[in-house]
């Protein structure tokens, strides 16, 4: 797409670009037969994603750590759209126990599952370990979503098989995936505080999001399952995600204001990949400004993706037994 298209908002091959909004890219789409889970749907682009999904008549499950904020988000969506179908369930992605409890709560609703939007995340945190003893950015941004997706996969497969409707999984990554540690993923130092760098740790977790999507896509294709898996970069948006670096980001925006998006624009690529008819059958790709883009060489490394898959399972198994 290039910097000119980013600044001007000029549409790419999809017909959309950086200036497109979530509502615009889904105009005319009827999602009344779909059920969607949006992690981090209580604020920022997650809330806008949930709002527009509900506007397109999907049944939306907001999965959030802060239940009070999630319920406020639900009420705001219903106030705007009285026919909206929105439920709220608690989910703390940095807790393996919480992920399991969320899946049990969702299954108890006896709903189908067509869309899984892995949106939630943390950014540039000081070094901290989760309750399972795993570095917080990796635990929240990647491992929690990895486990959540795996635990919901049979539900999604059954829904796709019984309804004939394609399931879609969307991982929110970031252009920051290019700024990671040497060799991509610090497998041997994932929790090490001495070598920890908050920016590279964030980039590592966002690289993991793409690798996860690519490897899951490959596995589902081998099985012949009617589910696509893609990753997206939403763009630069000032949201609560940046609470650990607010001053830095405000300063950066002062000098780069022309490349920043508002929240409706920030949710556009997620919504394009999740709902647009042109995305039918498209899987294992990375999207920026509603158009396919080639990610970093690490993100395209199939061996690295397989290694991360095995590593993630081992981390979860180890934490579950402790």
PDB file of C-alpha atoms in Angstrom:
ATOM      1  CA  UNK A   1       0.000   0.000   0.000  1.00  0.00           C
ATOM      2  CA  UNK A   2       2.810   2.448   0.826  1.00  0.00           C
ATOM      3  CA  UNK A   3       3.028   5.624   2.891  1.00  0.00           C
ATOM      4  CA  UNK A   4       1.155   7.689   0.273  1.00  0.00           C
ATOM      5  CA  UNK A   5      -1.897   5.428   0.468  1.00  0.00           C
ATOM      6  CA  UNK A   6      -1.698   5.451   4.264  1.00  0.00           C
ATOM      7  CA  UNK A   7      -1.619   9.242   4.471  1.00  0.00           C
ATOM      8  CA  UNK A   8      -4.202   9.931   1.753  1.00  0.00           C
ATOM      9  CA  UNK A   9      -6.514   7.017   2.555  1.00  0.00           C
ATOM     10  CA  UNK A  10      -6.449   5.993  -1.122  1.00  0.00           C
ATOM     11  CA  UNK A  11      -8.224   2.629  -1.510  1.00  0.00           C
ATOM     12  CA  UNK A  12      -6.208  -0.461  -2.341  1.00  0.00           C
ATOM     13  CA  UNK A  13      -7.222  -3.539  -4.378  1.00  0.00           C
ATOM     14  CA  UNK A  14      -9.966  -4.361  -1.859  1.00  0.00           C
ATOM     15  CA  UNK A  15     -11.668  -1.045  -2.548  1.00  0.00           C
ATOM     16  CA  UNK A  16     -10.852   0.198   0.952  1.00  0.00           C
ATOM     17  CA  UNK A  17      -7.908   1.927   2.603  1.00  0.00           C
ATOM     18  CA  UNK A  18      -6.633   3.591   5.752  1.00  0.00           C
ATOM     19  CA  UNK A  19      -9.502   6.100   5.840  1.00  0.00           C
ATOM     20  CA  UNK A  20     -12.213   3.431   5.663  1.00  0.00           C
ATOM     21  CA  UNK A  21     -14.272   2.757   8.781  1.00  0.00           C
ATOM     22  CA  UNK A  22     -15.618  -0.473  10.245  1.00  0.00           C
ATOM     23  CA  UNK A  23     -19.154   0.531   9.310  1.00  0.00           C
ATOM     24  CA  UNK A  24     -18.165   1.371   5.723  1.00  0.00           C
ATOM     25  CA  UNK A  25     -16.368  -1.920   5.020  1.00  0.00           C
ATOM     26  CA  UNK A  26     -19.385  -3.918   6.260  1.00  0.00           C
ATOM     27  CA  UNK A  27     -22.096  -1.819   4.631  1.00  0.00           C
ATOM     28  CA  UNK A  28     -24.843  -4.106   3.362  1.00  0.00           C
ATOM     29  CA  UNK A  29     -23.558  -7.206   5.183  1.00  0.00           C
ATOM     30  CA  UNK A  30     -26.213  -9.239   7.015  1.00  0.00           C
ATOM     31  CA  UNK A  31     -24.608 -11.095   9.940  1.00  0.00           C
ATOM     32  CA  UNK A  32     -27.867 -12.086  11.628  1.00  0.00           C
ATOM     33  CA  UNK A  33     -26.967 -15.771  11.388  1.00  0.00           C
ATOM     34  CA  UNK A  34     -23.567 -15.312  13.069  1.00  0.00           C
ATOM     35  CA  UNK A  35     -22.338 -15.493  16.651  1.00  0.00           C
ATOM     36  CA  UNK A  36     -19.085 -13.701  17.445  1.00  0.00           C
ATOM     37  CA  UNK A  37     -16.730 -13.510  20.414  1.00  0.00           C
ATOM     38  CA  UNK A  38     -14.683 -10.317  20.736  1.00  0.00           C
ATOM     39  CA  UNK A  39     -11.936 -10.333  23.351  1.00  0.00           C
ATOM     40  CA  UNK A  40     -11.286  -6.914  24.848  1.00  0.00           C
ATOM     41  CA  UNK A  41     -14.622  -5.723  23.541  1.00  0.00           C
ATOM     42  CA  UNK A  42     -15.208  -3.259  26.377  1.00  0.00           C
ATOM     43  CA  UNK A  43     -13.102  -0.405  25.011  1.00  0.00           C
ATOM     44  CA  UNK A  44     -11.136   0.959  22.074  1.00  0.00           C
ATOM     45  CA  UNK A  45     -11.263  -0.842  18.749  1.00  0.00           C
ATOM     46  CA  UNK A  46     -12.656  -3.926  20.484  1.00  0.00           C
ATOM     47  CA  UNK A  47     -15.740  -1.956  21.482  1.00  0.00           C
ATOM     48  CA  UNK A  48     -16.101  -0.542  17.978  1.00  0.00           C
ATOM     49  CA  UNK A  49     -15.765  -4.059  16.578  1.00  0.00           C
ATOM     50  CA  UNK A  50     -18.493  -5.305  18.916  1.00  0.00           C
ATOM     51  CA  UNK A  51     -20.695  -2.298  18.092  1.00  0.00           C
ATOM     52  CA  UNK A  52     -20.500  -2.764  14.339  1.00  0.00           C
ATOM     53  CA  UNK A  53     -20.955  -6.539  14.583  1.00  0.00           C
ATOM     54  CA  UNK A  54     -24.143  -5.877  16.558  1.00  0.00           C
ATOM     55  CA  UNK A  55     -25.151  -3.228  14.005  1.00  0.00           C
ATOM     56  CA  UNK A  56     -24.839  -5.914  11.324  1.00  0.00           C
ATOM     57  CA  UNK A  57     -27.134  -8.090  13.508  1.00  0.00           C
ATOM     58  CA  UNK A  58     -24.568 -10.604  14.767  1.00  0.00           C
ATOM     59  CA  UNK A  59     -24.964 -12.021  18.283  1.00  0.00           C
ATOM     60  CA  UNK A  60     -21.929 -10.592  20.083  1.00  0.00           C
ATOM     61  CA  UNK A  61     -20.183 -11.946  23.162  1.00  0.00           C
ATOM     62  CA  UNK A  62     -17.960  -9.323  24.769  1.00  0.00           C
ATOM     63  CA  UNK A  63     -15.147 -11.128  26.585  1.00  0.00           C
ATOM     64  CA  UNK A  64     -13.446  -8.784  29.033  1.00  0.00           C
ATOM     65  CA  UNK A  65     -11.485  -8.710  32.256  1.00  0.00           C
ATOM     66  CA  UNK A  66     -13.369  -5.654  33.549  1.00  0.00           C
ATOM     67  CA  UNK A  67     -16.994  -6.787  33.759  1.00  0.00           C
ATOM     68  CA  UNK A  68     -18.244  -3.371  34.855  1.00  0.00           C
ATOM     69  CA  UNK A  69     -16.729  -1.703  31.780  1.00  0.00           C
ATOM     70  CA  UNK A  70     -18.018  -4.515  29.575  1.00  0.00           C
ATOM     71  CA  UNK A  71     -21.568  -4.065  30.858  1.00  0.00           C
ATOM     72  CA  UNK A  72     -21.314  -0.323  30.239  1.00  0.00           C
ATOM     73  CA  UNK A  73     -20.177  -1.098  26.701  1.00  0.00           C
ATOM     74  CA  UNK A  74     -23.131  -3.449  26.265  1.00  0.00           C
ATOM     75  CA  UNK A  75     -25.576  -0.784  27.417  1.00  0.00           C
ATOM     76  CA  UNK A  76     -24.027   1.796  25.080  1.00  0.00           C
ATOM     77  CA  UNK A  77     -24.430  -0.585  22.125  1.00  0.00           C
ATOM     78  CA  UNK A  78     -28.045  -1.378  23.041  1.00  0.00           C
ATOM     79  CA  UNK A  79     -28.858   2.309  23.569  1.00  0.00           C
ATOM     80  CA  UNK A  80     -27.779   2.995  19.998  1.00  0.00           C
ATOM     81  CA  UNK A  81     -29.272  -0.221  18.606  1.00  0.00           C
ATOM     82  CA  UNK A  82     -32.208  -1.493  20.649  1.00  0.00           C
ATOM     83  CA  UNK A  83     -32.350  -4.793  18.753  1.00  0.00           C
ATOM     84  CA  UNK A  84     -28.670  -5.592  19.407  1.00  0.00           C
ATOM     85  CA  UNK A  85     -27.878  -9.026  20.815  1.00  0.00           C
ATOM     86  CA  UNK A  86     -24.968  -8.633  23.234  1.00  0.00           C
ATOM     87  CA  UNK A  87     -23.782 -10.786  26.138  1.00  0.00           C
ATOM     88  CA  UNK A  88     -20.877 -10.220  28.510  1.00  0.00           C
ATOM     89  CA  UNK A  89     -18.566 -12.882  29.946  1.00  0.00           C
ATOM     90  CA  UNK A  90     -15.489 -12.462  32.122  1.00  0.00           C
ATOM     91  CA  UNK A  91     -12.125 -13.307  30.584  1.00  0.00           C
ATOM     92  CA  UNK A  92      -8.621 -12.612  31.886  1.00  0.00           C
ATOM     93  CA  UNK A  93      -6.293 -13.743  29.123  1.00  0.00           C
ATOM     94  CA  UNK A  94      -3.200 -13.785  31.326  1.00  0.00           C
ATOM     95  CA  UNK A  95      -4.797 -16.532  33.457  1.00  0.00           C
ATOM     96  CA  UNK A  96      -5.063 -20.089  32.135  1.00  0.00           C
ATOM     97  CA  UNK A  97      -7.719 -20.780  34.761  1.00  0.00           C
ATOM     98  CA  UNK A  98      -9.787 -17.786  33.622  1.00  0.00           C
ATOM     99  CA  UNK A  99      -9.582 -18.829  29.960  1.00  0.00           C
ATOM    100  CA  UNK A 100     -10.903 -22.280  30.874  1.00  0.00           C
ATOM    101  CA  UNK A 101     -13.692 -20.770  32.976  1.00  0.00           C
ATOM    102  CA  UNK A 102     -14.698 -18.447  30.128  1.00  0.00           C
ATOM    103  CA  UNK A 103     -14.968 -21.340  27.681  1.00  0.00           C
ATOM    104  CA  UNK A 104     -17.114 -23.276  30.166  1.00  0.00           C
ATOM    105  CA  UNK A 105     -19.380 -20.231  30.592  1.00  0.00           C
ATOM    106  CA  UNK A 106     -19.681 -19.759  26.847  1.00  0.00           C
ATOM    107  CA  UNK A 107     -20.444 -23.428  26.234  1.00  0.00           C
ATOM    108  CA  UNK A 108     -23.166 -23.243  28.894  1.00  0.00           C
ATOM    109  CA  UNK A 109     -24.965 -20.673  26.711  1.00  0.00           C
ATOM    110  CA  UNK A 110     -25.383 -23.418  24.075  1.00  0.00           C
ATOM    111  CA  UNK A 111     -24.669 -21.045  21.204  1.00  0.00           C
ATOM    112  CA  UNK A 112     -22.962 -21.670  17.872  1.00  0.00           C
ATOM    113  CA  UNK A 113     -19.668 -19.878  17.177  1.00  0.00           C
ATOM    114  CA  UNK A 114     -18.860 -18.426  13.776  1.00  0.00           C
ATOM    115  CA  UNK A 115     -16.398 -15.626  14.505  1.00  0.00           C
ATOM    116  CA  UNK A 116     -13.570 -15.359  17.012  1.00  0.00           C
ATOM    117  CA  UNK A 117     -11.933 -11.937  17.162  1.00  0.00           C
ATOM    118  CA  UNK A 118      -8.722 -12.186  19.227  1.00  0.00           C
ATOM    119  CA  UNK A 119      -8.508  -8.461  19.865  1.00  0.00           C
ATOM    120  CA  UNK A 120      -7.480  -7.872  23.503  1.00  0.00           C
ATOM    121  CA  UNK A 121      -3.939  -7.031  24.473  1.00  0.00           C
ATOM    122  CA  UNK A 122      -1.463  -5.178  26.641  1.00  0.00           C
ATOM    123  CA  UNK A 123       1.398  -3.025  25.405  1.00  0.00           C
ATOM    124  CA  UNK A 124       4.855  -1.926  26.610  1.00  0.00           C
ATOM    125  CA  UNK A 125       4.343  -3.205  30.165  1.00  0.00           C
ATOM    126  CA  UNK A 126       7.155  -3.183  32.716  1.00  0.00           C
ATOM    127  CA  UNK A 127       8.489  -6.698  33.275  1.00  0.00           C
ATOM    128  CA  UNK A 128       5.883  -8.726  35.108  1.00  0.00           C
ATOM    129  CA  UNK A 129       4.876 -12.382  35.305  1.00  0.00           C
ATOM    130  CA  UNK A 130       1.306 -13.634  35.061  1.00  0.00           C
ATOM    131  CA  UNK A 131      -0.243 -15.752  37.801  1.00  0.00           C
ATOM    132  CA  UNK A 132       0.993 -18.748  35.786  1.00  0.00           C
ATOM    133  CA  UNK A 133       4.572 -17.439  35.868  1.00  0.00           C
ATOM    134  CA  UNK A 134       4.739 -16.273  32.236  1.00  0.00           C
ATOM    135  CA  UNK A 135       5.887 -12.851  30.985  1.00  0.00           C
ATOM    136  CA  UNK A 136       2.759 -10.712  30.881  1.00  0.00           C
ATOM    137  CA  UNK A 137       2.772  -9.444  27.282  1.00  0.00           C
ATOM    138  CA  UNK A 138       3.454 -12.904  25.875  1.00  0.00           C
ATOM    139  CA  UNK A 139       0.916 -14.471  28.260  1.00  0.00           C
ATOM    140  CA  UNK A 140      -1.866 -11.999  27.444  1.00  0.00           C
ATOM    141  CA  UNK A 141      -1.336 -11.186  23.782  1.00  0.00           C
ATOM    142  CA  UNK A 142      -0.374 -14.633  22.559  1.00  0.00           C
ATOM    143  CA  UNK A 143      -0.700 -17.501  25.000  1.00  0.00           C
ATOM    144  CA  UNK A 144      -4.156 -16.620  26.328  1.00  0.00           C
ATOM    145  CA  UNK A 145      -5.514 -16.287  22.797  1.00  0.00           C
ATOM    146  CA  UNK A 146      -3.716 -19.458  21.710  1.00  0.00           C
ATOM    147  CA  UNK A 147      -5.401 -21.424  24.497  1.00  0.00           C
ATOM    148  CA  UNK A 148      -8.776 -19.732  24.010  1.00  0.00           C
ATOM    149  CA  UNK A 149      -8.748 -20.527  20.289  1.00  0.00           C
ATOM    150  CA  UNK A 150      -7.782 -24.153  20.873  1.00  0.00           C
ATOM    151  CA  UNK A 151     -10.516 -24.642  23.470  1.00  0.00           C
ATOM    152  CA  UNK A 152     -13.162 -23.096  21.189  1.00  0.00           C
ATOM    153  CA  UNK A 153     -12.027 -24.814  18.007  1.00  0.00           C
ATOM    154  CA  UNK A 154     -14.304 -27.860  18.233  1.00  0.00           C
ATOM    155  CA  UNK A 155     -17.295 -25.571  18.754  1.00  0.00           C
ATOM    156  CA  UNK A 156     -16.291 -23.591  15.658  1.00  0.00           C
ATOM    157  CA  UNK A 157     -15.751 -26.757  13.615  1.00  0.00           C
ATOM    158  CA  UNK A 158     -19.152 -28.115  14.613  1.00  0.00           C
ATOM    159  CA  UNK A 159     -20.821 -24.806  13.770  1.00  0.00           C
ATOM    160  CA  UNK A 160     -19.166 -24.638  10.347  1.00  0.00           C
ATOM    161  CA  UNK A 161     -20.043 -28.265   9.630  1.00  0.00           C
ATOM    162  CA  UNK A 162     -23.687 -28.123  10.707  1.00  0.00           C
ATOM    163  CA  UNK A 163     -24.517 -24.698   9.240  1.00  0.00           C
ATOM    164  CA  UNK A 164     -22.357 -24.747   6.129  1.00  0.00           C
ATOM    165  CA  UNK A 165     -21.275 -21.201   7.016  1.00  0.00           C
ATOM    166  CA  UNK A 166     -17.551 -20.438   6.929  1.00  0.00           C
ATOM    167  CA  UNK A 167     -16.028 -19.733  10.329  1.00  0.00           C
ATOM    168  CA  UNK A 168     -13.450 -16.976  10.656  1.00  0.00           C
ATOM    169  CA  UNK A 169     -10.749 -16.333  13.250  1.00  0.00           C
ATOM    170  CA  UNK A 170      -9.004 -12.957  13.305  1.00  0.00           C
ATOM    171  CA  UNK A 171      -5.833 -12.302  15.317  1.00  0.00           C
ATOM    172  CA  UNK A 172      -5.007  -8.662  15.966  1.00  0.00           C
ATOM    173  CA  UNK A 173      -1.293  -8.305  15.459  1.00  0.00           C
ATOM    174  CA  UNK A 174       0.675  -5.125  14.747  1.00  0.00           C
ATOM    175  CA  UNK A 175       3.310  -3.673  12.457  1.00  0.00           C
ATOM    176  CA  UNK A 176       5.363  -3.809  15.685  1.00  0.00           C
ATOM    177  CA  UNK A 177       5.918  -7.514  14.942  1.00  0.00           C
ATOM    178  CA  UNK A 178       8.961  -6.435  12.926  1.00  0.00           C
ATOM    179  CA  UNK A 179      10.620  -5.047  16.086  1.00  0.00           C
ATOM    180  CA  UNK A 180      11.281  -8.189  18.079  1.00  0.00           C
ATOM    181  CA  UNK A 181      14.166 -10.078  19.647  1.00  0.00           C
ATOM    182  CA  UNK A 182      16.959 -11.721  17.700  1.00  0.00           C
ATOM    183  CA  UNK A 183      15.700 -14.983  16.151  1.00  0.00           C
ATOM    184  CA  UNK A 184      12.122 -13.757  16.491  1.00  0.00           C
ATOM    185  CA  UNK A 185      10.954 -15.493  19.664  1.00  0.00           C
ATOM    186  CA  UNK A 186      13.013 -15.695  22.888  1.00  0.00           C
ATOM    187  CA  UNK A 187      12.104 -19.311  23.540  1.00  0.00           C
ATOM    188  CA  UNK A 188      14.864 -19.869  26.123  1.00  0.00           C
ATOM    189  CA  UNK A 189      14.404 -16.474  27.815  1.00  0.00           C
ATOM    190  CA  UNK A 190      10.670 -15.931  27.602  1.00  0.00           C
ATOM    191  CA  UNK A 191      10.445 -14.914  31.279  1.00  0.00           C
ATOM    192  CA  UNK A 192      13.936 -13.464  31.715  1.00  0.00           C
ATOM    193  CA  UNK A 193      13.887 -10.001  33.294  1.00  0.00           C
ATOM    194  CA  UNK A 194      17.553  -9.185  32.634  1.00  0.00           C
ATOM    195  CA  UNK A 195      17.211  -9.284  28.828  1.00  0.00           C
ATOM    196  CA  UNK A 196      13.646  -7.933  28.895  1.00  0.00           C
ATOM    197  CA  UNK A 197      12.823  -4.982  26.678  1.00  0.00           C
ATOM    198  CA  UNK A 198       9.214  -3.801  26.826  1.00  0.00           C
ATOM    199  CA  UNK A 199       9.108  -2.753  23.140  1.00  0.00           C
ATOM    200  CA  UNK A 200      10.731  -5.931  21.820  1.00  0.00           C
ATOM    201  CA  UNK A 201       8.594  -8.082  24.128  1.00  0.00           C
ATOM    202  CA  UNK A 202       5.510  -6.448  22.641  1.00  0.00           C
ATOM    203  CA  UNK A 203       6.846  -7.025  19.123  1.00  0.00           C
ATOM    204  CA  UNK A 204       7.545 -10.646  20.036  1.00  0.00           C
ATOM    205  CA  UNK A 205       3.949 -11.158  21.186  1.00  0.00           C
ATOM    206  CA  UNK A 206       2.594  -9.566  18.003  1.00  0.00           C
ATOM    207  CA  UNK A 207       4.878 -11.760  15.880  1.00  0.00           C
ATOM    208  CA  UNK A 208       3.465 -14.717  17.808  1.00  0.00           C
ATOM    209  CA  UNK A 209      -0.062 -13.641  16.824  1.00  0.00           C
ATOM    210  CA  UNK A 210       0.812 -13.916  13.119  1.00  0.00           C
ATOM    211  CA  UNK A 211       2.715 -17.184  13.519  1.00  0.00           C
ATOM    212  CA  UNK A 212      -0.211 -18.652  15.465  1.00  0.00           C
ATOM    213  CA  UNK A 213      -2.687 -17.625  12.757  1.00  0.00           C
ATOM    214  CA  UNK A 214      -0.497 -19.049  10.004  1.00  0.00           C
ATOM    215  CA  UNK A 215       0.098 -22.386  11.706  1.00  0.00           C
ATOM    216  CA  UNK A 216      -3.554 -22.810  12.683  1.00  0.00           C
ATOM    217  CA  UNK A 217      -4.566 -21.930   9.127  1.00  0.00           C
ATOM    218  CA  UNK A 218      -2.202 -24.597   7.790  1.00  0.00           C
ATOM    219  CA  UNK A 219      -3.581 -27.239  10.160  1.00  0.00           C
ATOM    220  CA  UNK A 220      -7.212 -26.436   9.362  1.00  0.00           C
ATOM    221  CA  UNK A 221      -6.508 -26.544   5.639  1.00  0.00           C
ATOM    222  CA  UNK A 222      -4.944 -29.978   6.050  1.00  0.00           C
ATOM    223  CA  UNK A 223      -8.107 -31.131   7.835  1.00  0.00           C
ATOM    224  CA  UNK A 224     -10.333 -29.573   5.192  1.00  0.00           C
ATOM    225  CA  UNK A 225     -12.159 -27.513   7.815  1.00  0.00           C
ATOM    226  CA  UNK A 226     -14.323 -24.584   6.661  1.00  0.00           C
ATOM    227  CA  UNK A 227     -12.631 -22.029   8.935  1.00  0.00           C
ATOM    228  CA  UNK A 228     -10.226 -19.281   7.893  1.00  0.00           C
ATOM    229  CA  UNK A 229      -7.564 -17.717  10.107  1.00  0.00           C
ATOM    230  CA  UNK A 230      -5.936 -14.373   9.350  1.00  0.00           C
ATOM    231  CA  UNK A 231      -4.039 -11.652  11.202  1.00  0.00           C
ATOM    232  CA  UNK A 232      -4.372  -7.888  10.940  1.00  0.00           C
ATOM    233  CA  UNK A 233      -2.577  -4.665  11.842  1.00  0.00           C
ATOM    234  CA  UNK A 234      -5.243  -2.138  12.882  1.00  0.00           C
ATOM    235  CA  UNK A 235      -2.985   0.909  12.547  1.00  0.00           C
ATOM    236  CA  UNK A 236      -1.872   3.546  15.033  1.00  0.00           C
ATOM    237  CA  UNK A 237      -4.795   4.504  17.269  1.00  0.00           C
ATOM    238  CA  UNK A 238      -4.733   6.208  20.673  1.00  0.00           C
ATOM    239  CA  UNK A 239      -6.612   3.700  22.864  1.00  0.00           C
ATOM    240  CA  UNK A 240      -6.401   2.419  26.478  1.00  0.00           C
ATOM    241  CA  UNK A 241      -3.904  -0.152  25.159  1.00  0.00           C
ATOM    242  CA  UNK A 242      -1.268   2.602  25.309  1.00  0.00           C
ATOM    243  CA  UNK A 243      -1.718   3.419  29.001  1.00  0.00           C
ATOM    244  CA  UNK A 244       1.858   2.287  29.795  1.00  0.00           C
ATOM    245  CA  UNK A 245       3.296   4.613  27.148  1.00  0.00           C
ATOM    246  CA  UNK A 246       0.781   7.460  26.908  1.00  0.00           C
ATOM    247  CA  UNK A 247       3.337  10.286  27.060  1.00  0.00           C
ATOM    248  CA  UNK A 248       5.598   8.641  24.483  1.00  0.00           C
ATOM    249  CA  UNK A 249       2.682   7.988  22.135  1.00  0.00           C
ATOM    250  CA  UNK A 250       1.251  11.495  22.474  1.00  0.00           C
ATOM    251  CA  UNK A 251       4.659  12.935  21.651  1.00  0.00           C
ATOM    252  CA  UNK A 252       5.024  10.572  18.699  1.00  0.00           C
ATOM    253  CA  UNK A 253       1.561  11.480  17.421  1.00  0.00           C
ATOM    254  CA  UNK A 254       2.443  15.180  17.571  1.00  0.00           C
ATOM    255  CA  UNK A 255       5.106  14.620  14.908  1.00  0.00           C
ATOM    256  CA  UNK A 256       3.364  11.855  12.929  1.00  0.00           C
ATOM    257  CA  UNK A 257      -0.286  12.939  13.156  1.00  0.00           C
ATOM    258  CA  UNK A 258      -0.898  12.194   9.462  1.00  0.00           C
ATOM    259  CA  UNK A 259      -0.543   8.402   9.919  1.00  0.00           C
ATOM    260  CA  UNK A 260      -2.787   8.016  12.980  1.00  0.00           C
ATOM    261  CA  UNK A 261      -6.339   6.685  12.750  1.00  0.00           C
ATOM    262  CA  UNK A 262      -9.476   7.220  14.762  1.00  0.00           C
ATOM    263  CA  UNK A 263     -11.175   4.248  16.437  1.00  0.00           C
ATOM    264  CA  UNK A 264     -13.764   3.526  13.662  1.00  0.00           C
ATOM    265  CA  UNK A 265     -10.898   3.461  11.153  1.00  0.00           C
ATOM    266  CA  UNK A 266      -8.830   1.301  13.506  1.00  0.00           C
ATOM    267  CA  UNK A 267     -11.539  -1.382  13.600  1.00  0.00           C
ATOM    268  CA  UNK A 268     -12.013  -1.412   9.830  1.00  0.00           C
ATOM    269  CA  UNK A 269      -9.425  -4.046   8.910  1.00  0.00           C
ATOM    270  CA  UNK A 270     -10.688  -6.420  11.609  1.00  0.00           C
ATOM    271  CA  UNK A 271     -14.255  -6.038  10.346  1.00  0.00           C
ATOM    272  CA  UNK A 272     -13.240  -6.375   6.703  1.00  0.00           C
ATOM    273  CA  UNK A 273     -11.452  -9.657   7.361  1.00  0.00           C
ATOM    274  CA  UNK A 274     -14.226 -10.918   9.670  1.00  0.00           C
ATOM    275  CA  UNK A 275     -17.284 -10.121   7.540  1.00  0.00           C
ATOM    276  CA  UNK A 276     -16.573  -9.031   3.978  1.00  0.00           C
ATOM    277  CA  UNK A 277     -17.652 -11.469   1.230  1.00  0.00           C
ATOM    278  CA  UNK A 278     -14.347 -10.917  -0.614  1.00  0.00           C
ATOM    279  CA  UNK A 279     -12.571 -12.666   2.284  1.00  0.00           C
ATOM    280  CA  UNK A 280     -14.411 -15.948   1.733  1.00  0.00           C
ATOM    281  CA  UNK A 281     -11.856 -18.763   1.576  1.00  0.00           C
ATOM    282  CA  UNK A 282      -8.898 -16.442   2.228  1.00  0.00           C
ATOM    283  CA  UNK A 283      -6.688 -17.798   5.003  1.00  0.00           C
ATOM    284  CA  UNK A 284      -3.195 -17.537   6.457  1.00  0.00           C
ATOM    285  CA  UNK A 285      -2.776 -13.919   5.337  1.00  0.00           C
ATOM    286  CA  UNK A 286      -1.799 -10.627   6.980  1.00  0.00           C
ATOM    287  CA  UNK A 287      -3.891  -7.503   6.352  1.00  0.00           C
ATOM    288  CA  UNK A 288      -3.169  -3.795   6.762  1.00  0.00           C
ATOM    289  CA  UNK A 289      -5.675  -1.057   5.857  1.00  0.00           C
ATOM    290  CA  UNK A 290      -8.082  -3.744   4.566  1.00  0.00           C
ATOM    291  CA  UNK A 291      -5.532  -5.025   2.043  1.00  0.00           C
ATOM    292  CA  UNK A 292      -3.156  -7.972   2.086  1.00  0.00           C
ATOM    293  CA  UNK A 293       0.442  -7.147   2.952  1.00  0.00           C
ATOM    294  CA  UNK A 294       3.563  -9.268   3.279  1.00  0.00           C
ATOM    295  CA  UNK A 295       4.683  -9.464   6.941  1.00  0.00           C
ATOM    296  CA  UNK A 296       8.287  -9.873   8.127  1.00  0.00           C
ATOM    297  CA  UNK A 297      10.425 -12.856   7.189  1.00  0.00           C
ATOM    298  CA  UNK A 298      10.078 -14.179  10.747  1.00  0.00           C
ATOM    299  CA  UNK A 299       6.291 -14.030  10.396  1.00  0.00           C
ATOM    300  CA  UNK A 300       6.512 -16.130   7.210  1.00  0.00           C
ATOM    301  CA  UNK A 301       8.813 -18.754   8.773  1.00  0.00           C
ATOM    302  CA  UNK A 302       6.868 -22.048   8.867  1.00  0.00           C
ATOM    303  CA  UNK A 303       9.438 -23.768  11.078  1.00  0.00           C
ATOM    304  CA  UNK A 304       9.260 -20.924  13.589  1.00  0.00           C
ATOM    305  CA  UNK A 305       5.451 -21.162  13.559  1.00  0.00           C
ATOM    306  CA  UNK A 306       5.537 -24.895  14.294  1.00  0.00           C
ATOM    307  CA  UNK A 307       8.125 -24.403  17.032  1.00  0.00           C
ATOM    308  CA  UNK A 308       5.985 -21.700  18.638  1.00  0.00           C
ATOM    309  CA  UNK A 309       2.934 -23.988  18.509  1.00  0.00           C
ATOM    310  CA  UNK A 310       4.753 -26.754  20.379  1.00  0.00           C
ATOM    311  CA  UNK A 311       6.352 -24.298  22.800  1.00  0.00           C
ATOM    312  CA  UNK A 312       2.977 -22.735  23.604  1.00  0.00           C
ATOM    313  CA  UNK A 313       1.416 -26.119  24.347  1.00  0.00           C
ATOM    314  CA  UNK A 314       4.320 -26.994  26.638  1.00  0.00           C
ATOM    315  CA  UNK A 315       3.976 -23.700  28.513  1.00  0.00           C
ATOM    316  CA  UNK A 316       0.267 -24.312  29.047  1.00  0.00           C
ATOM    317  CA  UNK A 317       0.800 -27.934  30.113  1.00  0.00           C
ATOM    318  CA  UNK A 318       3.509 -26.886  32.551  1.00  0.00           C
ATOM    319  CA  UNK A 319       1.445 -24.090  34.043  1.00  0.00           C
ATOM    320  CA  UNK A 320      -1.635 -26.286  34.334  1.00  0.00           C
ATOM    321  CA  UNK A 321       0.270 -28.904  36.317  1.00  0.00           C
ATOM    322  CA  UNK A 322       1.890 -26.451  38.713  1.00  0.00           C
TER     323      UNK A 322
END
